[in-house]
Coordinates of C-alpha atoms and ligand atoms in Angstrom, one line a residue:
M10 CA 57.6 178.0 210.4
E11 CA 55.8 174.7 209.8
K12 CA 55.3 172.3 212.6
L13 CA 58.2 169.9 213.1
I14 CA 57.9 166.4 211.7
I15 CA 59.8 163.8 213.8
T16 CA 60.9 160.7 212.0
A17 CA 61.9 157.7 214.1
C18 CA 64.4 155.3 212.5
I19 CA 63.7 152.6 215.1
C20 CA 65.7 149.6 213.9
G21 CA 68.1 150.1 211.0
A22 CA 70.0 147.3 209.3
E23 CA 73.4 147.5 211.0
V24 CA 72.8 148.4 214.7
T25 CA 72.7 145.4 217.1
K26 CA 71.4 144.4 220.6
E27 CA 75.1 144.3 221.6
Q28 CA 75.2 148.0 221.1
N29 CA 71.8 148.5 222.9
P30 CA 69.6 145.7 224.1
A31 CA 66.5 147.7 223.2
V32 CA 67.3 147.5 219.4
P33 CA 64.2 145.7 218.0
Y34 CA 64.5 142.5 215.9
T35 CA 61.2 140.6 216.3
V36 CA 57.8 141.8 215.0
E37 CA 56.7 142.4 218.6
E38 CA 59.8 144.4 219.4
I39 CA 59.5 146.5 216.2
A40 CA 55.8 147.3 217.1
R41 CA 56.9 148.1 220.6
E42 CA 59.6 150.5 219.5
A43 CA 57.3 152.1 216.8
K44 CA 54.6 152.7 219.5
A45 CA 57.1 154.2 221.9
A46 CA 58.3 156.6 219.3
Y47 CA 54.8 157.5 218.1
D48 CA 53.5 158.0 221.6
A49 CA 56.4 160.4 222.3
G50 CA 55.6 162.4 219.1
A51 CA 57.0 160.8 216.0
A52 CA 54.7 161.1 213.0
L53 CA 56.8 159.0 210.7
I54 CA 58.5 155.6 211.1
H55 CA 61.5 154.9 208.9
L56 CA 61.4 151.1 208.7
H57 CA 63.9 148.4 208.2
V58 CA 63.1 144.9 209.4
R59 CA 65.0 141.9 210.7
E60 CA 64.7 138.2 211.2
D61 CA 64.3 137.2 214.8
D62 CA 68.0 136.7 215.1
G63 CA 68.7 140.2 214.0
T64 CA 69.7 139.5 210.4
P65 CA 68.6 142.4 208.2
T66 CA 66.0 141.4 205.5
Q67 CA 64.0 143.2 202.8
S68 CA 61.5 140.3 202.6
K69 CA 58.1 141.6 201.5
E70 CA 56.4 139.1 203.8
R71 CA 58.4 140.3 206.9
F72 CA 57.7 144.0 206.0
D73 CA 54.0 143.1 205.6
V74 CA 53.8 141.5 209.0
C75 CA 55.7 144.3 210.7
I76 CA 53.7 147.1 209.0
R77 CA 50.5 145.5 210.1
A78 CA 51.8 145.2 213.7
I79 CA 52.8 148.8 213.6
K80 CA 49.5 150.0 212.2
E81 CA 47.7 148.1 215.1
V82 CA 49.4 150.2 217.7
C83 CA 50.0 153.5 215.7
P84 CA 47.1 153.5 213.2
D85 CA 47.8 156.8 211.6
A86 CA 51.6 156.8 211.6
I87 CA 53.3 157.3 208.2
V88 CA 55.4 154.2 207.5
Q89 CA 58.4 154.9 205.2
V90 CA 60.0 151.7 204.0
S91 CA 63.7 151.5 203.4
T92 CA 64.9 150.6 199.9
G93 CA 68.5 150.9 201.1
G94 CA 68.3 147.7 203.1
A95 CA 71.8 146.6 204.2
V96 CA 75.1 147.0 202.4
G97 CA 75.6 144.2 199.9
M98 CA 71.9 143.3 199.2
T99 CA 70.8 143.0 195.6
N100 CA 68.5 145.5 193.9
D101 CA 65.7 143.0 193.7
E102 CA 65.9 142.3 197.4
R103 CA 66.0 146.0 198.3
L104 CA 62.9 146.8 196.1
Q105 CA 60.7 144.2 197.7
P106 CA 58.8 146.4 200.2
L107 CA 57.6 148.7 197.4
L108 CA 55.2 145.8 196.4
L109 CA 53.2 146.7 199.6
N110 CA 52.4 150.2 198.3
P111 CA 53.7 152.1 201.3
E112 CA 53.1 155.9 201.5
M113 CA 56.8 156.6 201.4
A114 CA 60.1 154.9 200.6
T115 CA 63.7 156.0 200.7
L116 CA 65.6 156.7 197.5
D117 CA 69.3 156.6 198.1
C118 CA 70.9 159.0 195.6
G119 CA 74.5 158.0 195.4
T120 CA 77.2 155.5 196.2
C121 CA 79.4 156.0 199.3
N122 CA 81.8 154.3 201.6
F123 CA 80.2 153.0 204.8
G124 CA 83.1 152.3 207.0
G125 CA 85.8 149.6 206.8
D126 CA 85.4 147.8 203.5
E127 CA 81.7 148.5 203.1
I128 CA 80.4 150.3 200.0
F129 CA 76.8 151.3 199.8
V130 CA 76.1 151.1 196.1
N131 CA 73.5 153.3 194.3
T132 CA 74.4 153.9 190.7
E133 CA 72.6 156.4 188.5
N134 CA 70.7 153.7 186.6
M135 CA 69.7 152.0 189.9
I136 CA 68.3 155.3 191.2
I137 CA 66.3 155.8 188.0
D138 CA 64.9 152.3 188.3
F139 CA 64.0 152.6 191.9
V140 CA 62.3 156.0 191.5
E141 CA 60.4 154.8 188.4
R142 CA 58.9 152.0 190.5
M143 CA 58.0 154.4 193.2
N144 CA 56.3 156.7 190.6
E145 CA 54.3 153.8 189.2
R146 CA 52.9 153.1 192.6
N147 CA 52.4 156.8 193.8
I148 CA 55.0 156.3 196.6
K149 CA 56.6 159.5 197.7
P150 CA 60.4 159.2 197.8
E151 CA 62.5 160.5 200.6
I152 CA 65.8 161.3 198.9
E153 CA 68.6 160.1 201.2
V154 CA 71.8 162.0 200.8
F155 CA 75.0 161.2 202.5
D156 CA 77.0 163.8 200.6
K157 CA 76.4 167.0 198.6
G158 CA 77.0 165.3 195.2
M159 CA 73.9 163.2 195.9
I160 CA 71.8 166.4 196.0
D161 CA 73.2 167.2 192.5
M162 CA 72.2 163.7 191.3
A163 CA 68.7 164.3 192.6
K164 CA 68.5 167.6 190.9
R165 CA 69.8 166.1 187.6
L166 CA 67.1 163.4 187.8
G167 CA 64.5 166.0 188.6
R168 CA 65.4 168.0 185.5
K169 CA 65.1 164.8 183.5
G170 CA 61.6 164.2 184.9
Y171 CA 62.4 161.1 187.0
I172 CA 62.2 162.6 190.4
K173 CA 59.0 164.7 190.9
Y174 CA 58.7 168.1 192.6
P175 CA 58.5 169.1 195.4
M176 CA 61.3 166.9 196.5
H177 CA 61.8 165.8 200.1
F178 CA 65.3 165.2 201.3
D179 CA 66.9 163.5 204.3
F180 CA 70.4 164.7 205.0
V181 CA 72.3 161.9 206.8
M182 CA 75.2 163.7 208.5
G183 CA 78.2 161.9 209.9
V184 CA 78.3 158.6 208.2
N185 CA 81.9 157.2 208.0
G186 CA 82.4 157.9 204.3
G187 CA 79.9 160.8 203.9
I188 CA 79.6 164.4 204.8
S189 CA 80.3 165.3 208.5
G190 CA 77.9 166.8 210.9
E191 CA 79.2 170.3 211.3
P192 CA 76.6 173.1 211.2
R193 CA 78.2 174.6 208.1
D194 CA 77.8 171.3 206.3
L195 CA 74.1 171.3 207.0
E196 CA 73.8 174.9 205.9
F197 CA 75.6 173.9 202.6
M198 CA 73.2 171.0 202.1
V199 CA 70.0 173.1 202.9
G200 CA 71.2 175.9 200.6
S201 CA 71.7 173.4 197.7
I202 CA 68.3 171.8 197.4
P203 CA 65.6 173.0 194.9
E204 CA 63.3 175.8 196.1
G205 CA 60.1 174.4 197.5
S206 CA 61.7 171.2 198.8
T207 CA 61.2 169.9 202.3
W208 CA 64.0 168.4 204.3
T209 CA 64.8 166.5 207.4
V210 CA 68.2 165.9 209.1
A211 CA 69.6 162.8 210.7
G212 CA 72.8 163.0 212.6
V213 CA 74.8 159.8 213.1
G214 CA 76.2 159.0 216.6
R215 CA 77.1 162.0 218.6
N216 CA 75.8 164.3 215.8
Q217 CA 72.2 163.2 216.5
F218 CA 71.1 165.9 218.9
P219 CA 73.2 168.8 217.6
M220 CA 71.8 168.2 214.1
A221 CA 68.3 167.9 215.6
V222 CA 68.6 171.3 217.1
M223 CA 69.9 172.7 213.8
G224 CA 66.9 171.1 212.0
I225 CA 64.5 172.7 214.6
I226 CA 65.9 176.2 214.3
M227 CA 66.4 176.2 210.6
G228 CA 62.9 175.2 209.8
G229 CA 63.6 171.6 208.6
H230 CA 62.5 168.4 210.2
V231 CA 64.3 165.8 212.3
R232 CA 65.1 162.1 212.3
V233 CA 66.2 160.3 215.4
G234 CA 66.3 156.6 216.4
F235 CA 68.5 153.6 217.0
E236 CA 69.5 153.3 213.4
D237 CA 71.6 156.4 213.8
N238 CA 72.4 156.6 217.5
V239 CA 71.7 154.4 220.6
Y240 CA 72.6 157.0 223.3
L241 CA 70.3 159.4 225.1
E242 CA 73.4 161.3 226.2
K243 CA 77.1 160.5 226.4
G244 CA 77.5 157.1 228.0
V245 CA 73.8 156.7 228.7
P246 CA 72.1 154.2 226.4
A247 CA 68.5 155.1 225.5
A248 CA 65.9 152.7 227.0
S249 CA 63.8 153.0 223.8
N250 CA 63.4 155.0 220.6
G251 CA 60.6 156.8 222.6
E252 CA 63.3 158.4 224.8
L253 CA 65.2 159.8 221.8
V254 CA 62.0 161.2 220.3
A255 CA 60.9 162.7 223.7
K256 CA 64.2 164.5 223.9
V257 CA 63.6 166.1 220.4
V258 CA 60.1 167.1 221.6
R259 CA 61.6 168.8 224.7
L260 CA 64.2 170.6 222.6
A261 CA 61.6 171.7 220.1
K262 CA 59.3 173.0 222.9
E263 CA 62.2 175.0 224.4
L264 CA 62.9 176.5 221.0
G265 CA 59.3 177.3 220.2
R266 CA 58.6 174.7 217.5
E267 CA 55.3 172.7 217.6
I268 CA 55.2 169.0 216.7
A269 CA 53.3 167.8 213.7
T270 CA 50.8 165.0 213.9
P271 CA 50.9 162.4 211.2
D272 CA 48.1 164.1 209.2
E273 CA 49.9 167.4 209.5
A274 CA 53.0 165.7 208.3
R275 CA 51.1 164.3 205.3
R276 CA 50.0 167.8 204.4
I277 CA 53.5 169.3 204.8
L278 CA 55.1 166.4 202.7
G279 CA 52.3 166.5 200.1
L280 CA 51.4 162.9 200.6
S281 CA 48.3 162.1 198.6
R282 CA 47.0 159.2 200.5
G283 CA 46.8 157.8 204.0
Ligands
LIG25 N1 71.5 150.6 205.9 C1 72.2 151.5 205.0 C2 73.2 150.7 204.1 C3 68.0 153.7 203.7 O1 67.3 153.3 204.6 O2 67.5 153.9 202.5 C4 71.2 152.2 204.1 C5 70.1 152.9 204.7 C6 69.5 153.9 203.8 O3 69.7 152.7 205.8
LIG26 ZN1 67.6 153.4 206.8

């Protein structure tokens, strides 16, 4: 089995300091949380950014400042920018961080409900537009799927030549509106992707660590962080993203899986530049 790539989704667009005071908003807080995750064993930082008051933004300038601050304290970490942003943002807003030529970016492969009245919109034409911009800049997409039909969309766009092979997927399990976080759901997702693909799994809320264990034992990779869950265990808020990553490292060690460094992660994901 390949070494385990741990992705830390340190900030997200929706989670707030009211839910956990360690959720980062400022540039300094984002760098602090990235370093805590990296020091604990994360190779990859999935990045959203905020204004100082916590408002989610896709501003190129804000991403630039945050990425520089992250690179100062975790020089070799892979930074994966979000093109999902927050529900309701325009396509142009969401696409801004691609102008910074990051190594990776998310490619959300379908529309889904996101709780309450929220709808996270990703039409077929949007997905094609987003991936073409990534291809132009040699940015590796991480295909975000919240439901099985989104895998089928990615496969369709692969056959049409838009999404390149080998694909890399992130299964986000347990969103209110997407697939749930049962082991059989994950097996279904993993069994549905093209041969030769890599995958990581993100469990939302109480699904985070059960899904992490499944990812470890099934030979996939794991995403944890405040974007998906703010608790270290039931009723115990995590003091930092580093604590969530450290827990995955402990689980992986118990289960006999070694942790990938950022350069090992680059090789596993087929990233062509550092
Ligand atoms: N904040 C969600 C609406 C991504 O990063 O690409 C979308 C999201 C997915 O977080
Ligand atoms: Zn995200």
